[in-house]
Amino acid sequence: MPTSNRETYFDQPDEHGHFGPYGGIFVAETLMEALQELRLNYEKYLQDETFLAELDADLTHYVGRPSPVYHAARWSRELGGAQIYLKREDLNHTGAHKVNNTIGQALLAKRMGKTRIIAETGAGQHGVATATVAARLGLECVVYMGAVDIVRQEANVYRMRLLGAEVRAVESGSKTLKDALNEAMRDWVTNIDDTFYIIGTVAGPHPYPAMVRDFQAIIGREARQQMPQQAGRLPDALVACVGGGSNAIGLFYPFLDDKEVAIYGVEAAGDGLETGNHAAPLCAGRPGVLHGNRTYLMEDDDGQIIETHSISAGLDYPGVGPEHAWLKDCGRAQYVAVTDNEALAAFHALTRIEGIIPALESSHALAYAAKLAPTMNKDQIILVNLSGRGDKDIHTVAALEGIEI
Amino acid sequence: MSRIAAKFESLRAQGRKALIPYVTAGDPKPGITVSIMHAMVEAGADIIELGVPFSDPMADGPVIQRASERALVHHTSLRDVMAMVREFRTDNQGTPVVLMGYLNPIEVMGYEIFAAAAEEAGVDAALTVDIPPEEAGELLSALEKHGLNAIFLVAPTSIESRIETICKVASGFVYYVSLKGVTGASNLDLDAVKQKLDEIRKATDLPIGVGFGIKDAATAAAVSQVADAVVVGSALVNQVEALADTPDAIAPALAASLVEMRQAMDAIN
């Protein structure tokens, strides 16, 4: 494993949004002024006591934070190695970590006088979290979602509609998350005066990767306090799934300078990395430019983005946040991948052994923890980010077993 | 003098404005693009903007997105597009060709390799939609080294300081995006365009082309009164799409549209 001699990992990005060679701003000129306006407001309000107090109050009373850390003692015993703890982001309002960020960005939108919210969504969790905060703040909300994802996440589509959002099906390209992002960008370019674009992950042009990280870092900040109280010390390893990478960076970021803590990001290996049917740009892709930033991508030799595959809609994305690309290159985090089948096995294991139904996205992190635990001692600790609950996935899992719900 | 500068100089001497049609290379099939280019020149095109297909054309509307998708069915790559320009150059040395597209195909090829290959093929300029001047340093050096112009977009949302930043690094001409939105959108406000062009002229002596929202001979003529060049894209690509099943009919149809635009522009200026 490559190691880095950096003093600190908290000095990224630079003022232009670069994480080493990654990140930056790669968008059409029409968006440049809007991104500048967003950056200035984000920098201002992140220092603003009133804003932070309002955010804190919402996270406490509306989202239900802090989310607990839970010792999965029975599962740990079964695996016969390290103790596995779960950061329970699945217990947040709306059922995933996504709301941490949408609350923050929506409060920012309100401060900036924007009346219309747009978002892209893959699994629908970010769309639901956006529709939720838009409903609460009385803002118009349009969510772009790939036509393929609309079919596999029907329940979330209905949830968004109940919340008053308009869900627009995206029929271009592969009709999944990346195409929804393209379409949301096009909407933003067209309606730039009154519209705030809430990106759901740590990708996109600066300041999104840094801003979404800062809103999600509450996960790691809490965990860093909770672990010593509950387990007597910091964990030996952190494990989180990585699609765009927002739940992962949220957990990892506050621990980056705790160099004794190993960090593992888990990508979706789909049918297996060797088959090419996967969504693992960090493990099997290479750098390129997409969706406003430079990062690792799934692309062909001509620079065309290739279609990804994962059982989990939330991980089915050909790019990844630029900070992850940087953490990979400097060796601070290791990126690994688990297959659809491994994730499914972990999904069932946690459900049956701990009585917690995890999201298929989070099941990727669990699957890697299940591999890692037996290689470690019983007094060592793995903290897994349980980024979302699995209710939304029961149709997918049932269908695989030939059951129609 | 670059081929683009020479073209604008000769047009200026004749008191004419440049007509710049856009087509996506490889749409609806790769074999047809060069003949379309020749037909457009014959119909009065002064410069050709050749679209490089990309899987994720974030700044384009549905018409040009679908053109990319049609071209990508045949795996039309950046190398293929440059080969088309090379073929075009065997019969045409005077008409500048601008490659318009997104950064990733160039990034993956490598800036230096791209610029060298583009020069060798007879390409005159690159318009890379998603690279603002702030990120363009290395690409600009490579383009300059190989005598290629760098075309940049200015948008209605670009404030004075940004216009200056853009004009400092732009060469060939400046491309003003005449409306907020993606390619193929409507609602062209001519007064607002004129006002913005006056602002841009304060920052540069380069010719200014106006694109996005030019649908027909009438809008082309109107825009040509205030701009140095008129770029027409989606209106032509719409016709390519309509005739995709009868590809031989495409070149004559595009030529007919361009002749109308050419005549309307020449009549009014």
PDB file of C-alpha atoms in Angstrom, chain A residues 1-3 9 236-242 248 252 256 259-267 282-283 320 323-337 368 372 375-376:
ATOM      1  CA  MET A   1       0.000   0.000   0.000  1.00  0.00           C
ATOM      2  CA  PRO A   2       1.439   3.374  -0.985  1.00  0.00           C
ATOM      3  CA  THR A   3       1.832   5.723   1.912  1.00  0.00           C
ATOM      4  CA  TYR A   9      -5.195  16.024   4.440  1.00  0.00           C
ATOM      5  CA  ASP A 236      -8.886   0.565  13.267  1.00  0.00           C
ATOM      6  CA  ALA A 237     -10.649   0.754   9.946  1.00  0.00           C
ATOM      7  CA  LEU A 238     -13.429   2.709   8.271  1.00  0.00           C
ATOM      8  CA  VAL A 239     -15.469   1.132   5.495  1.00  0.00           C
ATOM      9  CA  ALA A 240     -18.007   2.881   3.271  1.00  0.00           C
ATOM     10  CA  CYS A 241     -19.462   2.303  -0.175  1.00  0.00           C
ATOM     11  CA  VAL A 242     -18.468   4.632  -2.988  1.00  0.00           C
ATOM     12  CA  ALA A 248     -17.864   7.763   2.239  1.00  0.00           C
ATOM     13  CA  PHE A 252     -13.711   9.532   6.119  1.00  0.00           C
ATOM     14  CA  LEU A 256      -8.088  11.736   7.453  1.00  0.00           C
ATOM     15  CA  LYS A 259      -3.194   8.064  10.386  1.00  0.00           C
ATOM     16  CA  GLU A 260      -3.634   4.940  12.509  1.00  0.00           C
ATOM     17  CA  VAL A 261      -7.152   4.582  11.101  1.00  0.00           C
ATOM     18  CA  ALA A 262      -7.194   2.594   7.838  1.00  0.00           C
ATOM     19  CA  ILE A 263      -9.734   3.750   5.259  1.00  0.00           C
ATOM     20  CA  TYR A 264     -11.505   1.556   2.709  1.00  0.00           C
ATOM     21  CA  GLY A 265     -13.865   2.800   0.017  1.00  0.00           C
ATOM     22  CA  VAL A 266     -15.909   0.037  -1.599  1.00  0.00           C
ATOM     23  CA  GLU A 267     -16.963   0.313  -5.216  1.00  0.00           C
ATOM     24  CA  LEU A 282     -11.277   3.916  -8.977  1.00  0.00           C
ATOM     25  CA  CYS A 283     -10.483   0.208  -9.171  1.00  0.00           C
ATOM     26  CA  VAL A 320     -16.443   9.377  -8.538  1.00  0.00           C
ATOM     27  CA  GLU A 323     -11.354  13.930  -3.459  1.00  0.00           C
ATOM     28  CA  HIS A 324     -11.577  10.129  -3.576  1.00  0.00           C
ATOM     29  CA  ALA A 325      -9.429  10.153  -6.731  1.00  0.00           C
ATOM     30  CA  TRP A 326      -6.868  12.198  -4.834  1.00  0.00           C
ATOM     31  CA  LEU A 327      -7.035  10.062  -1.676  1.00  0.00           C
ATOM     32  CA  LYS A 328      -6.477   6.995  -3.833  1.00  0.00           C
ATOM     33  CA  ASP A 329      -3.438   8.462  -5.574  1.00  0.00           C
ATOM     34  CA  CYS A 330      -1.814   9.648  -2.370  1.00  0.00           C
ATOM     35  CA  GLY A 331      -2.533   6.312  -0.709  1.00  0.00           C
ATOM     36  CA  ARG A 332      -4.470   7.626   2.276  1.00  0.00           C
ATOM     37  CA  ALA A 333      -7.498   5.520   1.367  1.00  0.00           C
ATOM     38  CA  GLN A 334      -7.698   2.171  -0.350  1.00  0.00           C
ATOM     39  CA  TYR A 335     -10.404   1.482  -2.867  1.00  0.00           C
ATOM     40  CA  VAL A 336     -11.712  -2.024  -3.346  1.00  0.00           C
ATOM     41  CA  ALA A 337     -14.756  -3.512  -5.044  1.00  0.00           C
ATOM     42  CA  TYR A 368     -16.148  -5.765   2.385  1.00  0.00           C
ATOM     43  CA  LEU A 372     -11.890  -7.750   6.350  1.00  0.00           C
ATOM     44  CA  THR A 375      -8.310 -11.020   8.948  1.00  0.00           C
ATOM     45  CA  MET A 376      -8.245  -8.894  12.105  1.00  0.00           C
TER      46      MET A 376
END
